[in-house]
mmCIF file of C-alpha atoms in Angstrom:
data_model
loop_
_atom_site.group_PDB
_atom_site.id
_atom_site.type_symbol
_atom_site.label_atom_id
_atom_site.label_comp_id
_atom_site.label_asym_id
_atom_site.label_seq_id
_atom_site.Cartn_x
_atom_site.Cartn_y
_atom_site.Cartn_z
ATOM 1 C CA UNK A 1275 0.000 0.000 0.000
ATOM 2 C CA UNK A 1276 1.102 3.203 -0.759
ATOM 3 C CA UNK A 1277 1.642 5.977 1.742
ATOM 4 C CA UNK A 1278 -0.571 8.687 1.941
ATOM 5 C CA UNK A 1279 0.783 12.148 0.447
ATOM 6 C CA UNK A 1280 0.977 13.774 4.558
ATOM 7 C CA UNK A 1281 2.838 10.652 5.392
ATOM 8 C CA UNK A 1282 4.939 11.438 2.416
ATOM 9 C CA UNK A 1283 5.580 14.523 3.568
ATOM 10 C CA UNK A 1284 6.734 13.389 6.749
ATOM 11 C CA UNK A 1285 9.030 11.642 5.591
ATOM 12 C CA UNK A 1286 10.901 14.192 3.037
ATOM 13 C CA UNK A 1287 10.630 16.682 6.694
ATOM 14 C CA UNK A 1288 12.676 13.717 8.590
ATOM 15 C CA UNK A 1289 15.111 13.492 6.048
ATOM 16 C CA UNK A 1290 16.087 16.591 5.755
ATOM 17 C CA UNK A 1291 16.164 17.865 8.882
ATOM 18 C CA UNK A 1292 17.951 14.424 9.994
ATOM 19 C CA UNK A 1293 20.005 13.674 7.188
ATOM 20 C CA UNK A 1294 19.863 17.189 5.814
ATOM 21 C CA UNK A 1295 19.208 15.243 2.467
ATOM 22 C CA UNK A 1296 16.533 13.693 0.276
ATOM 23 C CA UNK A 1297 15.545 10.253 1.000
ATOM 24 C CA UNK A 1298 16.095 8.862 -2.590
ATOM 25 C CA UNK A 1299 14.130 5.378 -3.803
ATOM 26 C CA UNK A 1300 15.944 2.909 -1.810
ATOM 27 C CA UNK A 1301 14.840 5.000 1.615
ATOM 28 C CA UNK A 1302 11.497 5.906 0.588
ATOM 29 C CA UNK A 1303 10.787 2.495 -0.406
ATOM 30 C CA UNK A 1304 11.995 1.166 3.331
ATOM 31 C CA UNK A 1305 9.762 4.323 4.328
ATOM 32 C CA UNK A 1306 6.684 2.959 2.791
ATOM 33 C CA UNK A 1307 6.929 -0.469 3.908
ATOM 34 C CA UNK A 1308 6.849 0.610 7.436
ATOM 35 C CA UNK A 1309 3.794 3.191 7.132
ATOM 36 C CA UNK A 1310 2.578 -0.192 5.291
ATOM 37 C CA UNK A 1311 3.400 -2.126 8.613
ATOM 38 C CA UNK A 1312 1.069 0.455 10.298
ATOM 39 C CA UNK A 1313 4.167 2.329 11.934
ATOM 40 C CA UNK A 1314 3.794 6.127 12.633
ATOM 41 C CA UNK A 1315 6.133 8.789 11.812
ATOM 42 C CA UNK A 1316 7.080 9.578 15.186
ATOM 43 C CA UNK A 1317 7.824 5.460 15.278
ATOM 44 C CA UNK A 1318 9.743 5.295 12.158
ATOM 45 C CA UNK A 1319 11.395 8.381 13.077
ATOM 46 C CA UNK A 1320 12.799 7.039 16.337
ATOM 47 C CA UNK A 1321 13.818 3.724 14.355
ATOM 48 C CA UNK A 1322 16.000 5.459 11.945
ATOM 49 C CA UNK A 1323 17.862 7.408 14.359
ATOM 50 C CA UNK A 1324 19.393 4.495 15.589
ATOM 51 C CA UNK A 1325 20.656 3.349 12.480
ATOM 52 C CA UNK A 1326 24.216 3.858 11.723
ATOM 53 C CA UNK A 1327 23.627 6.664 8.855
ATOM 54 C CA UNK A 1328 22.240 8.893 11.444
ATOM 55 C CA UNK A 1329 24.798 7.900 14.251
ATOM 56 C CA UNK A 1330 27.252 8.766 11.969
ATOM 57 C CA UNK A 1331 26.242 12.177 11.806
ATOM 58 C CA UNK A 1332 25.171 12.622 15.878
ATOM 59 C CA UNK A 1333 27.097 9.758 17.693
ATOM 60 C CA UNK A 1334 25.378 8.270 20.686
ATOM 61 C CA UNK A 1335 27.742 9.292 22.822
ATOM 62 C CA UNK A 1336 27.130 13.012 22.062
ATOM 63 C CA UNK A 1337 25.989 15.129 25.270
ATOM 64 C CA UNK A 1338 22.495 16.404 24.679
ATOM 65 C CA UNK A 1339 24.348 20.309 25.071
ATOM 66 C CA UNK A 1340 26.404 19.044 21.994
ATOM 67 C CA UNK A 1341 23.574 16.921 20.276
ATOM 68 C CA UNK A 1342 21.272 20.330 20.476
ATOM 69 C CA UNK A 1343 23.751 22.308 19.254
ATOM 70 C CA UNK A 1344 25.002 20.885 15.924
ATOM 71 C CA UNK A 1345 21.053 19.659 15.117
ATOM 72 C CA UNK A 1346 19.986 22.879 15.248
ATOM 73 C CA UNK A 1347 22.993 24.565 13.241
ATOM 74 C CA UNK A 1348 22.425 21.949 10.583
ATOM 75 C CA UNK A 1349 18.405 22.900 10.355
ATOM 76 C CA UNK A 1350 18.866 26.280 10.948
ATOM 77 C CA UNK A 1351 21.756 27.478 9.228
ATOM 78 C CA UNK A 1352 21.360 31.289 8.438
ATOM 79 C CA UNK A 1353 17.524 31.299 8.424
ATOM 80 C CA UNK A 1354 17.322 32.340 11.418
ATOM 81 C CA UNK A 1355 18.930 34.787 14.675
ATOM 82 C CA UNK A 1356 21.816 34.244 16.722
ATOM 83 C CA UNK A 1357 19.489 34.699 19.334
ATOM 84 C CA UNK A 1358 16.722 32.315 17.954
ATOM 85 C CA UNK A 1359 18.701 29.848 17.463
ATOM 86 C CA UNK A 1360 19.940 29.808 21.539
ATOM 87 C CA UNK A 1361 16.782 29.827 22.360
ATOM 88 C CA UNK A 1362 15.914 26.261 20.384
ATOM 89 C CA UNK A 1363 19.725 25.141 21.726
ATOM 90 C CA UNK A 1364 17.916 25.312 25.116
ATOM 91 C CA UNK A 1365 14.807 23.835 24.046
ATOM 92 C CA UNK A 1366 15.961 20.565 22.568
ATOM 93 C CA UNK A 1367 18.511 19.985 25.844
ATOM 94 C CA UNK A 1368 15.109 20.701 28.200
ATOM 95 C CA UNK A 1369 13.577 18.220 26.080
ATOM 96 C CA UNK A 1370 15.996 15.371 26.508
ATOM 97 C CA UNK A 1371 16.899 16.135 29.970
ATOM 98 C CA UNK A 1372 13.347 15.256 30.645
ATOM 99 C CA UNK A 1373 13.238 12.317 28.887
ATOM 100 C CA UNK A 1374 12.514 12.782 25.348
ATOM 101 C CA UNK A 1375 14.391 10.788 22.371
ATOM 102 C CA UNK A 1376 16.266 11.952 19.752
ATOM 103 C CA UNK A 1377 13.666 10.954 17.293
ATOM 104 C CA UNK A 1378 11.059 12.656 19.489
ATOM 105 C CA UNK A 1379 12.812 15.736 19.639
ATOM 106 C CA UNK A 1380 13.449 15.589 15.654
ATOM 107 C CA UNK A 1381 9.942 14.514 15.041
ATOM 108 C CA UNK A 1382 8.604 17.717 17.230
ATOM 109 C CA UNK A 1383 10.996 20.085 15.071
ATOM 110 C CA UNK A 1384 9.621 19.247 11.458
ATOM 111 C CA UNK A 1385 6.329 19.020 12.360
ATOM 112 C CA UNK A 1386 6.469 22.659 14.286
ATOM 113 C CA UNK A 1387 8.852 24.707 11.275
ATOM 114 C CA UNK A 1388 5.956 23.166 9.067
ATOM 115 C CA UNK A 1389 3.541 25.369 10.453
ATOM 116 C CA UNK A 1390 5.546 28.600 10.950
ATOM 117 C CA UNK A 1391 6.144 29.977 7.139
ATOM 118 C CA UNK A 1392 4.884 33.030 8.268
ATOM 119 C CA UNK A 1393 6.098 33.611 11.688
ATOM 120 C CA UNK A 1394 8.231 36.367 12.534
ATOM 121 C CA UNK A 1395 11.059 34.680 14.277
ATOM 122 C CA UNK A 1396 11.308 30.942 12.276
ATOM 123 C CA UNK A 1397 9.699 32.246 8.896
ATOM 124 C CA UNK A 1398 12.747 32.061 7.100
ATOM 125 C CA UNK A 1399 13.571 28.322 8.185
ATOM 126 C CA UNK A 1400 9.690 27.188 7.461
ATOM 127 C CA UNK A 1401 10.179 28.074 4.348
ATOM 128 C CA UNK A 1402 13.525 26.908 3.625
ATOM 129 C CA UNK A 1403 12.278 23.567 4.774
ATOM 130 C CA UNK A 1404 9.577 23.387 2.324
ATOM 131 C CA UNK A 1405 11.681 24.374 -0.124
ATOM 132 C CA UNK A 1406 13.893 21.131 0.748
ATOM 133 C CA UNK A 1407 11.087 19.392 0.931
ATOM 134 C CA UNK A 1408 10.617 20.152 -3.251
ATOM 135 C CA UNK A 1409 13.838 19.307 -4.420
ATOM 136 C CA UNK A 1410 13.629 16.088 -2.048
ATOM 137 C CA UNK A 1411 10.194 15.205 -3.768
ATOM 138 C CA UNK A 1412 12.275 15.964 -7.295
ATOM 139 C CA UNK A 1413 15.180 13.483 -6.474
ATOM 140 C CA UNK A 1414 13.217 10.884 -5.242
ATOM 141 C CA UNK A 1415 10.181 11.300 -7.198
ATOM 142 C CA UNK A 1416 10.943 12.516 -10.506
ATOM 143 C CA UNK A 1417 14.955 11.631 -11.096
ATOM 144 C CA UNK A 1418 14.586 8.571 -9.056
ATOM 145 C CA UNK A 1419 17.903 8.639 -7.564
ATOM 146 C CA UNK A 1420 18.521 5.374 -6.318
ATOM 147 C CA UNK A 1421 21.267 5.754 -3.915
ATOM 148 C CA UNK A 1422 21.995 4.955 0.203
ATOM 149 C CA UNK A 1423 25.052 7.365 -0.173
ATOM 150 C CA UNK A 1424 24.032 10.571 1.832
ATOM 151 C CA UNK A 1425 25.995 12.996 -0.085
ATOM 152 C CA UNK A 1426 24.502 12.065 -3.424
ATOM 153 C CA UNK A 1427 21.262 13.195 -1.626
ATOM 154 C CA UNK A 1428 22.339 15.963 -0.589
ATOM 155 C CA UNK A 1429 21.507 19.898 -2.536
ATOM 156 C CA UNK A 1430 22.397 23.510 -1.429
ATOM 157 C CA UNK A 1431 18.754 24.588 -0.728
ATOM 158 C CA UNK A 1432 17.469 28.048 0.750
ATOM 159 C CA UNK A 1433 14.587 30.056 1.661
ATOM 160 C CA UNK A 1434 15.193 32.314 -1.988
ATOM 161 C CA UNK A 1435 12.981 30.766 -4.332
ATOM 162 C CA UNK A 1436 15.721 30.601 -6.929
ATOM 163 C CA UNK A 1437 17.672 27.327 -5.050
ATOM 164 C CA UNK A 1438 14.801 25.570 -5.748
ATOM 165 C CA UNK A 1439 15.469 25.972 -9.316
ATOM 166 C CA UNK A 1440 19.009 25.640 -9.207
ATOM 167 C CA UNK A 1441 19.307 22.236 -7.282
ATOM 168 C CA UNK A 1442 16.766 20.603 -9.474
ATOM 169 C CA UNK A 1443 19.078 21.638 -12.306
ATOM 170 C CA UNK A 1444 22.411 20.287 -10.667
ATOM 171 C CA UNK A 1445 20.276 17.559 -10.299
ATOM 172 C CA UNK A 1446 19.879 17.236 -13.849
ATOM 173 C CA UNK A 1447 23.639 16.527 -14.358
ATOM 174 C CA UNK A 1448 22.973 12.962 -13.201
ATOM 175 C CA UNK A 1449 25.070 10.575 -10.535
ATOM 176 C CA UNK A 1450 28.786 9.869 -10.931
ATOM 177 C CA UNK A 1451 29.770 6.307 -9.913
ATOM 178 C CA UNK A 1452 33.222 4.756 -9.420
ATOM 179 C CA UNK A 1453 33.879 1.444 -9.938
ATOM 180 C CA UNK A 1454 36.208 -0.759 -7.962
ATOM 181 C CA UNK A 1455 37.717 -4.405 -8.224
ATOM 182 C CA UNK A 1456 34.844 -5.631 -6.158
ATOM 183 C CA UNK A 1457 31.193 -6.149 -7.981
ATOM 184 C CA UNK A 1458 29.535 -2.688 -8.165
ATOM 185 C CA UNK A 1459 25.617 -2.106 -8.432
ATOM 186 C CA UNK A 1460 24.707 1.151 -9.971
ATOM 187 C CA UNK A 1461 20.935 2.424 -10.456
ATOM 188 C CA UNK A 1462 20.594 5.939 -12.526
ATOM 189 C CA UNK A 1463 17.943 8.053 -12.696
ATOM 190 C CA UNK A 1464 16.624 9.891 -15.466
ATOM 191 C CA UNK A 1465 19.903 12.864 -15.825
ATOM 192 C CA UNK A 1466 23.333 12.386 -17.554
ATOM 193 C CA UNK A 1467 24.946 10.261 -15.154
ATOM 194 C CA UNK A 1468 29.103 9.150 -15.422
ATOM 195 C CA UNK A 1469 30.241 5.629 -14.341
ATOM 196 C CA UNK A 1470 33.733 5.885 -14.400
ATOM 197 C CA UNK A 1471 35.906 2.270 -14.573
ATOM 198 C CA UNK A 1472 39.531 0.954 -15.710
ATOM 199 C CA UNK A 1473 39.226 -1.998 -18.096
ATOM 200 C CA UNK A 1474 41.995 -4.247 -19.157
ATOM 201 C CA UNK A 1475 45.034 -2.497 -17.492
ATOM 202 C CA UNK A 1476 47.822 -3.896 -16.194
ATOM 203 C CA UNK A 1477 50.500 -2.171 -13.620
ATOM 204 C CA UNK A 1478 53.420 -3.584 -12.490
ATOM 205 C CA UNK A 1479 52.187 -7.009 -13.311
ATOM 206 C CA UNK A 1480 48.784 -6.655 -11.285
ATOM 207 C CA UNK A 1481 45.187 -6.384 -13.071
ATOM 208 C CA UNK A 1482 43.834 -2.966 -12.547
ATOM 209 C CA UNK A 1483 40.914 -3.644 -14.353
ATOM 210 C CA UNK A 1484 37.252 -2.426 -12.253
ATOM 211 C CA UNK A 1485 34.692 -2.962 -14.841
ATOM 212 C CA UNK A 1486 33.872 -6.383 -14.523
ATOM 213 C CA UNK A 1487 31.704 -9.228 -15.449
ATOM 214 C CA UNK A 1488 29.692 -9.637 -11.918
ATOM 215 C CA UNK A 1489 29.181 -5.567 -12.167
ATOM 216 C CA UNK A 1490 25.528 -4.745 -12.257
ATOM 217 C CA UNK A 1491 24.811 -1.115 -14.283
ATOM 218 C CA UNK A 1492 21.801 0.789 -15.081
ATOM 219 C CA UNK A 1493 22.321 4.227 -16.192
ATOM 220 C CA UNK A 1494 18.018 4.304 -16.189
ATOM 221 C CA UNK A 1495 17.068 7.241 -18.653
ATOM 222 C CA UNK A 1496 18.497 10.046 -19.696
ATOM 223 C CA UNK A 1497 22.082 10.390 -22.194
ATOM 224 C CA UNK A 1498 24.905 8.176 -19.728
#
């Protein structure tokens, strides 16, 4: 069963303000199966940040003072004050001091900025995040990038109208993939994407070669 389009939005919110990323197919598909499991967001939201993606970005072992800190920096960013900012520093540590999760806390952030385009103070990051939430919807959605590798998810996204445009053009340009000596799987979406591999090359006595016969490539659409 498909998920419904406000679960849908929920998830493109986690994802960005988690990952600070789009989900891509391989996530949103894991995404859907649990809404299809009857898991809520807040649920899902609390299972992922256990996973090692997002412990690689805030380690368990953070303090909540330093947890609070770099999640907000990474949602916030410019968008909003100094001041504002200190004030939702203090917020999130209140909020796991008394007991709240990380996913709980994350959960609680997307679903307030969602509401607050036009508020004085968090205006600016309301509407960045919906912006996000676009080009997420554009990766995922329309260029179908299939990938697990965060940065490849990632776009340079702002309140200004005009990043919208401009990261849904880089992501045009397509995926660039590497091969190695090992068997490589590659999914493309629908832009110009590179795989780059060494075939037939010898150095010093020792195959170099990286495209190989167990190597599983689809560029998907677009001119590879």
């Amino acid at each position: 069963m498909a998920m419904t389009d406000a679960q849908k939005k929920d998830a493109y919110q986690f994802f960005i303000v988690a990952f600070g990323a789009a989900p891509g197919v391989t996530y949103m598909n894991q995404l859907n199966d649990a809404y299809g499991a009857g898991m809520t967001s807040k649920q899902i939201v609390n299972v992922y940040t256990t996973k090692s993606q997002f412990q690689a970005i805030y380690p368990a072992f953070m303090s909540n003072t330093d947890f609070a800190s770099k999640l907000i920096e990474n949602v916030v960013g410019t968008s909003a004050t100094d001041a504002a900012k200190t004030a939702a520093k203090a917020d999130v540590v209140a909020a796991l001091n008394a007991g709240w999760t990380r996913g709980d806390t994350i959960y609680q952030i997307f679903t307030n900025l969602a509401a607050q385009t036009t508020d004085a103070t968090w205006g600016g990051t309301a509407t960045m995040l919906a912006n996000k939430v676009t080009v997420a919807q554009y990766f995922t959605e329309t260029k179908l990038v299939n990938t697990t590798e965060m940065g490849s998810l990632q776009a340079n996204v702002m309140s200004d109208p005009a990043s919208v445009a401009a990261a849904e053009a880089a992501g045009n340009q397509g995926q660039t993939a590497t091969l190695t000596t090992a068997q490589d799987l590659f999914n493309g979406g629908s832009g110009e994407d590179v795989i780059r591999g060494v075939a037939g090359v010898q150095v010093g006595g020792q195959d170099q070669t990286t495209l190989n016969s167990s190597d599983v490539l689809d560029g998907g659409a677009g001119t590879d």
